PDB file of C-alpha atoms in Angstrom:
ATOM      1  CA  UNK A 271       0.000   0.000   0.000  1.00 38.00           C
ATOM      2  CA  UNK A 272       2.879   2.363   0.830  1.00 35.00           C
ATOM      3  CA  UNK A 273       4.520   1.736  -2.538  1.00 39.00           C
ATOM      4  CA  UNK A 274       1.237   2.211  -4.353  1.00 41.00           C
ATOM      5  CA  UNK A 275       0.776   5.509  -2.560  1.00 43.00           C
ATOM      6  CA  UNK A 276       4.173   6.666  -3.761  1.00 48.00           C
ATOM      7  CA  UNK A 277       3.336   5.720  -7.338  1.00 43.00           C
ATOM      8  CA  UNK A 278      -0.021   7.486  -7.099  1.00 45.00           C
ATOM      9  CA  UNK A 279       1.677  10.636  -5.873  1.00 46.00           C
ATOM     10  CA  UNK A 280       4.192  10.464  -8.690  1.00 49.00           C
ATOM     11  CA  UNK A 281       1.437   9.915 -11.267  1.00 43.00           C
ATOM     12  CA  UNK A 282      -0.433  12.943  -9.974  1.00 43.00           C
ATOM     13  CA  UNK A 283       2.689  15.090 -10.264  1.00 46.00           C
ATOM     14  CA  UNK A 284       3.223  13.819 -13.801  1.00 42.00           C
ATOM     15  CA  UNK A 285      -0.321  14.747 -14.778  1.00 42.00           C
ATOM     16  CA  UNK A 286       0.200  18.222 -13.364  1.00 42.00           C
ATOM     17  CA  UNK A 287       2.782  18.858 -16.081  1.00 39.00           C
ATOM     18  CA  UNK A 288       0.049  18.371 -18.701  1.00 39.00           C
ATOM     19  CA  UNK A 289      -2.293  21.001 -17.276  1.00 35.00           C
ATOM     20  CA  UNK A 290      -3.248  23.983 -19.357  1.00 32.00           C
ATOM     21  CA  UNK A 291      -1.083  27.087 -19.065  1.00 32.00           C
ATOM     22  CA  UNK A 292      -3.779  28.827 -17.086  1.00 36.00           C
ATOM     23  CA  UNK A 293      -4.148  25.969 -14.606  1.00 33.00           C
ATOM     24  CA  UNK A 294      -0.388  25.598 -14.182  1.00 31.00           C
ATOM     25  CA  UNK A 295      -0.063  29.311 -13.562  1.00 32.00           C
ATOM     26  CA  UNK A 296      -2.719  28.996 -10.905  1.00 32.00           C
ATOM     27  CA  UNK A 297      -0.845  26.122  -9.284  1.00 30.00           C
ATOM     28  CA  UNK A 298       2.454  27.981  -9.277  1.00 31.00           C
ATOM     29  CA  UNK A 299       0.642  30.941  -7.814  1.00 31.00           C
ATOM     30  CA  UNK A 300       0.357  28.927  -4.595  1.00 31.00           C
ATOM     31  CA  UNK A 301       4.124  29.245  -4.134  1.00 34.00           C
ATOM     32  CA  UNK A 302       5.039  32.277  -2.042  1.00 38.00           C
ATOM     33  CA  UNK A 303       6.411  34.974  -4.343  1.00 39.00           C
ATOM     34  CA  UNK A 304      10.101  35.718  -3.937  1.00 41.00           C
ATOM     35  CA  UNK A 305      11.755  39.055  -4.449  1.00 41.00           C
ATOM     36  CA  UNK A 306      15.013  39.286  -6.376  1.00 50.00           C
ATOM     37  CA  UNK A 307      17.343  36.733  -4.837  1.00 72.00           C
ATOM     38  CA  UNK A 308      20.517  37.509  -2.961  1.00 89.00           C
ATOM     39  CA  UNK A 309      22.834  36.532  -5.799  1.00 95.00           C
ATOM     40  CA  UNK A 310      23.562  38.470  -8.972  1.00 93.00           C
ATOM     41  CA  UNK A 311      23.339  35.340 -11.135  1.00 96.00           C
ATOM     42  CA  UNK A 312      20.110  33.868  -9.677  1.00 97.00           C
ATOM     43  CA  UNK A 313      17.080  35.644 -11.099  1.00 96.00           C
ATOM     44  CA  UNK A 314      13.776  35.450  -9.226  1.00 94.00           C
ATOM     45  CA  UNK A 315      12.339  33.268 -12.020  1.00 95.00           C
ATOM     46  CA  UNK A 316      15.269  30.833 -12.064  1.00 97.00           C
ATOM     47  CA  UNK A 317      13.914  27.315 -11.559  1.00 98.00           C
ATOM     48  CA  UNK A 318      15.693  26.754  -8.219  1.00 98.00           C
ATOM     49  CA  UNK A 319      15.540  30.346  -6.958  1.00 97.00           C
ATOM     50  CA  UNK A 320      13.179  29.580  -4.085  1.00 97.00           C
ATOM     51  CA  UNK A 321      15.287  26.690  -2.819  1.00 98.00           C
ATOM     52  CA  UNK A 322      18.468  28.752  -3.046  1.00 97.00           C
ATOM     53  CA  UNK A 323      16.954  31.776  -1.341  1.00 96.00           C
ATOM     54  CA  UNK A 324      15.426  29.615   1.392  1.00 97.00           C
ATOM     55  CA  UNK A 325      18.896  28.266   2.175  1.00 97.00           C
ATOM     56  CA  UNK A 326      20.327  31.793   2.122  1.00 96.00           C
ATOM     57  CA  UNK A 327      17.697  32.826   4.656  1.00 96.00           C
ATOM     58  CA  UNK A 328      18.785  29.907   6.855  1.00 95.00           C
ATOM     59  CA  UNK A 329      22.449  30.869   6.579  1.00 94.00           C
ATOM     60  CA  UNK A 330      23.255  27.626   4.754  1.00 96.00           C
ATOM     61  CA  UNK A 331      24.397  29.274   1.516  1.00 94.00           C
ATOM     62  CA  UNK A 332      26.671  32.292   1.328  1.00 88.00           C
ATOM     63  CA  UNK A 333      27.911  32.188  -2.262  1.00 89.00           C
ATOM     64  CA  UNK A 334      31.163  33.598  -3.608  1.00 93.00           C
ATOM     65  CA  UNK A 335      33.022  36.806  -2.875  1.00 92.00           C
ATOM     66  CA  UNK A 336      31.904  38.371  -6.159  1.00 94.00           C
ATOM     67  CA  UNK A 337      28.231  38.140  -5.142  1.00 93.00           C
ATOM     68  CA  UNK A 338      27.453  35.131  -7.336  1.00 96.00           C
ATOM     69  CA  UNK A 339      26.186  31.650  -6.570  1.00 97.00           C
ATOM     70  CA  UNK A 340      27.099  30.006  -9.899  1.00 97.00           C
ATOM     71  CA  UNK A 341      24.015  27.792  -9.838  1.00 98.00           C
ATOM     72  CA  UNK A 342      24.798  25.863 -13.015  1.00 98.00           C
ATOM     73  CA  UNK A 343      28.374  24.965 -12.104  1.00 98.00           C
ATOM     74  CA  UNK A 344      29.125  21.398 -10.954  1.00 98.00           C
ATOM     75  CA  UNK A 345      29.410  21.075  -7.201  1.00 98.00           C
ATOM     76  CA  UNK A 346      32.601  19.644  -5.760  1.00 98.00           C
ATOM     77  CA  UNK A 347      32.852  17.191  -2.901  1.00 98.00           C
ATOM     78  CA  UNK A 348      34.380  19.895  -0.705  1.00 98.00           C
ATOM     79  CA  UNK A 349      31.583  22.356  -1.485  1.00 97.00           C
ATOM     80  CA  UNK A 350      28.995  19.674  -0.770  1.00 98.00           C
ATOM     81  CA  UNK A 351      30.627  18.926   2.578  1.00 98.00           C
ATOM     82  CA  UNK A 352      30.375  22.583   3.552  1.00 97.00           C
ATOM     83  CA  UNK A 353      26.702  22.823   2.552  1.00 97.00           C
ATOM     84  CA  UNK A 354      25.536  19.726   4.445  1.00 98.00           C
ATOM     85  CA  UNK A 355      27.504  20.865   7.475  1.00 97.00           C
ATOM     86  CA  UNK A 356      25.703  24.189   7.464  1.00 97.00           C
ATOM     87  CA  UNK A 357      22.283  22.663   6.702  1.00 98.00           C
ATOM     88  CA  UNK A 358      22.105  19.716   9.101  1.00 98.00           C
ATOM     89  CA  UNK A 359      22.998  19.030  12.712  1.00 96.00           C
ATOM     90  CA  UNK A 360      23.713  15.298  12.699  1.00 97.00           C
ATOM     91  CA  UNK A 361      25.283  12.975  15.260  1.00 96.00           C
ATOM     92  CA  UNK A 362      28.730  11.490  14.775  1.00 96.00           C
ATOM     93  CA  UNK A 363      28.543   7.903  13.523  1.00 97.00           C
ATOM     94  CA  UNK A 364      32.248   7.101  13.062  1.00 96.00           C
ATOM     95  CA  UNK A 365      35.688   8.289  14.062  1.00 96.00           C
ATOM     96  CA  UNK A 366      37.570  10.920  12.092  1.00 94.00           C
ATOM     97  CA  UNK A 367      40.285  10.015   9.599  1.00 94.00           C
ATOM     98  CA  UNK A 368      42.962  12.116   7.969  1.00 93.00           C
ATOM     99  CA  UNK A 369      42.810  12.098   4.181  1.00 98.00           C
ATOM    100  CA  UNK A 370      46.143  12.372   2.383  1.00 97.00           C
ATOM    101  CA  UNK A 371      44.839  15.025  -0.011  1.00 98.00           C
ATOM    102  CA  UNK A 372      43.097  17.200   2.607  1.00 98.00           C
ATOM    103  CA  UNK A 373      45.747  18.995   4.691  1.00 97.00           C
ATOM    104  CA  UNK A 374      44.624  20.784   7.828  1.00 95.00           C
ATOM    105  CA  UNK A 375      45.186  24.093   6.023  1.00 97.00           C
ATOM    106  CA  UNK A 376      42.695  23.214   3.255  1.00 98.00           C
ATOM    107  CA  UNK A 377      39.791  25.672   3.258  1.00 97.00           C
ATOM    108  CA  UNK A 378      37.121  22.976   3.779  1.00 98.00           C
ATOM    109  CA  UNK A 379      39.139  20.566   5.962  1.00 98.00           C
ATOM    110  CA  UNK A 380      36.902  20.806   9.029  1.00 97.00           C
ATOM    111  CA  UNK A 381      33.708  20.495   6.954  1.00 98.00           C
ATOM    112  CA  UNK A 382      35.071  17.425   5.192  1.00 98.00           C
ATOM    113  CA  UNK A 383      35.907  15.795   8.516  1.00 98.00           C
ATOM    114  CA  UNK A 384      32.412  16.548   9.792  1.00 98.00           C
ATOM    115  CA  UNK A 385      30.769  15.201   6.621  1.00 98.00           C
ATOM    116  CA  UNK A 386      32.818  12.022   7.023  1.00 98.00           C
ATOM    117  CA  UNK A 387      32.172  11.470  10.724  1.00 98.00           C
ATOM    118  CA  UNK A 388      28.447  12.167  10.277  1.00 98.00           C
ATOM    119  CA  UNK A 389      28.173   9.612   7.468  1.00 98.00           C
ATOM    120  CA  UNK A 390      27.445  11.906   4.535  1.00 98.00           C
ATOM    121  CA  UNK A 391      30.670  11.227   2.639  1.00 98.00           C
ATOM    122  CA  UNK A 392      33.358   8.578   2.542  1.00 97.00           C
ATOM    123  CA  UNK A 393      36.839   8.514   1.074  1.00 96.00           C
ATOM    124  CA  UNK A 394      38.375   6.529  -1.749  1.00 96.00           C
ATOM    125  CA  UNK A 395      40.952   3.722  -1.700  1.00 95.00           C
ATOM    126  CA  UNK A 396      44.373   4.988  -0.717  1.00 95.00           C
ATOM    127  CA  UNK A 397      42.945   7.228   1.990  1.00 95.00           C
ATOM    128  CA  UNK A 398      42.113  10.066  -0.409  1.00 98.00           C
ATOM    129  CA  UNK A 399      39.009  12.248  -0.500  1.00 98.00           C
ATOM    130  CA  UNK A 400      39.286  14.037  -3.866  1.00 98.00           C
ATOM    131  CA  UNK A 401      37.855  17.309  -2.512  1.00 98.00           C
ATOM    132  CA  UNK A 402      37.821  19.106  -5.874  1.00 98.00           C
ATOM    133  CA  UNK A 403      36.114  16.278  -7.740  1.00 98.00           C
ATOM    134  CA  UNK A 404      32.623  17.090  -9.099  1.00 98.00           C
ATOM    135  CA  UNK A 405      29.879  14.952  -7.562  1.00 98.00           C
ATOM    136  CA  UNK A 406      27.562  12.929  -9.821  1.00 98.00           C
ATOM    137  CA  UNK A 407      23.867  13.309  -9.088  1.00 98.00           C
ATOM    138  CA  UNK A 408      23.621   9.713  -7.876  1.00 98.00           C
ATOM    139  CA  UNK A 409      26.446  10.301  -5.406  1.00 98.00           C
ATOM    140  CA  UNK A 410      24.711  13.394  -4.038  1.00 98.00           C
ATOM    141  CA  UNK A 411      21.516  11.452  -3.358  1.00 98.00           C
ATOM    142  CA  UNK A 412      23.423   8.554  -1.799  1.00 98.00           C
ATOM    143  CA  UNK A 413      25.324  10.991   0.441  1.00 98.00           C
ATOM    144  CA  UNK A 414      22.156  12.709   1.644  1.00 98.00           C
ATOM    145  CA  UNK A 415      20.329   9.436   2.262  1.00 98.00           C
ATOM    146  CA  UNK A 416      23.345   8.117   4.171  1.00 98.00           C
ATOM    147  CA  UNK A 417      23.899  11.181   6.333  1.00 98.00           C
ATOM    148  CA  UNK A 418      20.192  11.551   7.100  1.00 98.00           C
ATOM    149  CA  UNK A 419      19.898   7.807   7.682  1.00 97.00           C
ATOM    150  CA  UNK A 420      17.074   7.328   5.216  1.00 97.00           C
ATOM    151  CA  UNK A 421      16.294   3.786   4.099  1.00 91.00           C
ATOM    152  CA  UNK A 422      14.488   2.650   0.937  1.00 85.00           C
ATOM    153  CA  UNK A 423      10.930   1.427   1.367  1.00 83.00           C
ATOM    154  CA  UNK A 424       9.842  -1.507  -0.777  1.00 79.00           C
ATOM    155  CA  UNK A 425      12.033  -2.600  -3.660  1.00 84.00           C
ATOM    156  CA  UNK A 426      14.319  -0.078  -5.314  1.00 88.00           C
ATOM    157  CA  UNK A 427      12.652  -0.657  -8.670  1.00 86.00           C
ATOM    158  CA  UNK A 428       9.247   0.147  -7.182  1.00 88.00           C
ATOM    159  CA  UNK A 429      10.498   3.637  -6.287  1.00 92.00           C
ATOM    160  CA  UNK A 430      12.988   4.527  -9.044  1.00 94.00           C
ATOM    161  CA  UNK A 431      12.075   2.050 -11.791  1.00 92.00           C
ATOM    162  CA  UNK A 432       9.931   4.655 -13.496  1.00 94.00           C
ATOM    163  CA  UNK A 433      12.943   6.772 -14.426  1.00 97.00           C
ATOM    164  CA  UNK A 434      13.642   6.490 -18.140  1.00 97.00           C
ATOM    165  CA  UNK A 435      17.349   6.078 -17.369  1.00 97.00           C
ATOM    166  CA  UNK A 436      16.895   3.717 -14.426  1.00 96.00           C
ATOM    167  CA  UNK A 437      19.407   1.270 -15.917  1.00 96.00           C
ATOM    168  CA  UNK A 438      22.097   3.974 -15.719  1.00 98.00           C
ATOM    169  CA  UNK A 439      22.015   4.159 -11.923  1.00 97.00           C
ATOM    170  CA  UNK A 440      25.306   2.680 -10.646  1.00 97.00           C
ATOM    171  CA  UNK A 441      24.906  -0.498  -8.625  1.00 96.00           C
ATOM    172  CA  UNK A 442      26.396   1.117  -5.496  1.00 95.00           C
ATOM    173  CA  UNK A 443      23.747   3.844  -5.625  1.00 97.00           C
ATOM    174  CA  UNK A 444      20.516   1.871  -5.960  1.00 96.00           C
ATOM    175  CA  UNK A 445      19.618   1.834  -2.260  1.00 96.00           C
ATOM    176  CA  UNK A 446      20.608   5.448  -1.651  1.00 97.00           C
ATOM    177  CA  UNK A 447      18.857   6.821  -4.724  1.00 97.00           C
ATOM    178  CA  UNK A 448      15.714   4.867  -3.872  1.00 96.00           C
ATOM    179  CA  UNK A 449      15.778   6.103  -0.265  1.00 97.00           C
ATOM    180  CA  UNK A 450      16.331   9.710  -1.351  1.00 97.00           C
ATOM    181  CA  UNK A 451      13.617   9.507  -3.992  1.00 97.00           C
ATOM    182  CA  UNK A 452      11.125   7.982  -1.588  1.00 96.00           C
ATOM    183  CA  UNK A 453      11.709  10.877   0.817  1.00 97.00           C
ATOM    184  CA  UNK A 454      11.355  13.444  -2.014  1.00 97.00           C
ATOM    185  CA  UNK A 455      14.994  14.546  -2.083  1.00 98.00           C
ATOM    186  CA  UNK A 456      15.307  13.835  -5.810  1.00 98.00           C
ATOM    187  CA  UNK A 457      14.656  16.876  -7.989  1.00 98.00           C
ATOM    188  CA  UNK A 458      14.540  16.204 -11.742  1.00 98.00           C
ATOM    189  CA  UNK A 459      14.376  19.490 -13.621  1.00 98.00           C
ATOM    190  CA  UNK A 460      13.407  19.938 -16.434  1.00 98.00           C
ATOM    191  CA  UNK A 461      12.230  16.329 -16.978  1.00 98.00           C
ATOM    192  CA  UNK A 462      10.718  14.614 -13.963  1.00 97.00           C
ATOM    193  CA  UNK A 463      11.277  11.165 -15.483  1.00 97.00           C
ATOM    194  CA  UNK A 464      14.997  11.557 -16.219  1.00 98.00           C
ATOM    195  CA  UNK A 465      17.464  11.225 -13.332  1.00 98.00           C
ATOM    196  CA  UNK A 466      20.799  11.724 -15.128  1.00 98.00           C
ATOM    197  CA  UNK A 467      22.508   9.814 -12.299  1.00 98.00           C
ATOM    198  CA  UNK A 468      26.026  10.030 -13.723  1.00 98.00           C
ATOM    199  CA  UNK A 469      26.011  13.674 -14.733  1.00 98.00           C
ATOM    200  CA  UNK A 470      27.787  16.091 -12.410  1.00 98.00           C
ATOM    201  CA  UNK A 471      25.236  17.688 -10.095  1.00 98.00           C
ATOM    202  CA  UNK A 472      24.916  21.441 -10.320  1.00 98.00           C
ATOM    203  CA  UNK A 473      25.044  23.707  -7.305  1.00 98.00           C
ATOM    204  CA  UNK A 474      21.377  24.572  -7.871  1.00 98.00           C
ATOM    205  CA  UNK A 475      20.336  20.918  -7.980  1.00 98.00           C
ATOM    206  CA  UNK A 476      22.174  20.213  -4.750  1.00 98.00           C
ATOM    207  CA  UNK A 477      20.607  23.239  -3.092  1.00 98.00           C
ATOM    208  CA  UNK A 478      17.162  21.929  -4.030  1.00 98.00           C
ATOM    209  CA  UNK A 479      17.906  18.437  -2.710  1.00 98.00           C
ATOM    210  CA  UNK A 480      19.393  19.771   0.525  1.00 98.00           C
ATOM    211  CA  UNK A 481      16.317  21.901   1.104  1.00 98.00           C
ATOM    212  CA  UNK A 482      14.158  18.831   0.475  1.00 98.00           C
ATOM    213  CA  UNK A 483      16.259  17.066   3.095  1.00 98.00           C
ATOM    214  CA  UNK A 484      15.322  19.776   5.566  1.00 98.00           C
ATOM    215  CA  UNK A 485      11.672  19.266   4.646  1.00 98.00           C
ATOM    216  CA  UNK A 486      11.974  15.499   5.069  1.00 98.00           C
ATOM    217  CA  UNK A 487      13.468  15.902   8.547  1.00 97.00           C
ATOM    218  CA  UNK A 488      10.755  18.323   9.620  1.00 97.00           C
ATOM    219  CA  UNK A 489      13.094  21.308   9.697  1.00 97.00           C
ATOM    220  CA  UNK A 490      11.573  23.384   6.876  1.00 98.00           C
ATOM    221  CA  UNK A 491       8.191  23.930   5.198  1.00 97.00           C
ATOM    222  CA  UNK A 492       7.586  22.301   1.828  1.00 97.00           C
ATOM    223  CA  UNK A 493       7.898  24.315  -1.366  1.00 96.00           C
ATOM    224  CA  UNK A 494       5.449  23.319  -4.084  1.00 94.00           C
ATOM    225  CA  UNK A 495       7.478  22.199  -7.090  1.00 96.00           C
ATOM    226  CA  UNK A 496       6.312  20.001  -9.986  1.00 96.00           C
ATOM    227  CA  UNK A 497       9.642  18.265 -10.661  1.00 98.00           C
ATOM    228  CA  UNK A 498       9.931  16.061  -7.568  1.00 97.00           C
ATOM    229  CA  UNK A 499       9.196  12.443  -8.578  1.00 95.00           C
TER     230      UNK A 499
END
């Protein structure tokens, strides 16, 4: 019954994309209007503007020194570590380690340690972290599901099998992607049925998923958005 409910919800969201322009405008009108966002490169009508601004208001996102957010740039593992550290207050689940490629003087060293000890991120063989490596979308969802301790409900295919590129999800990511999707952390813009699991996640996409993580943990109000499968 739980799985069927998830599918029903997803089907309803899919149908909403086929509404007339007038009806869709009415639906979007339910979303609280936002003024011009904090960042020079995030217009108020940008698809993720409300998620980004909501995180700014919570002091999760601060952007770059030049006043930009660079929403369409790939997010790095170090940047992700900083964002989850500022967004969530999670318990420590394992002891700290020292990664060979993250010296104590590295700008995100403390955030990376926190993301590791709280279970959001792990290292790679050889005791390296690869802090400047872009994160694939599947890895982002796995990291959030892991750090927030979300588990899949039902079979993975019952939750994510409807994605047109389901077969492209790496084997290591099936449980995490399913858990994140079931808890509405997955945001597929502009096509709700395409996950793009191996494409580098953009900073805007990660902002949206992190905000959804806050919603899922009862820490933030939901934002109506038609691209959450």
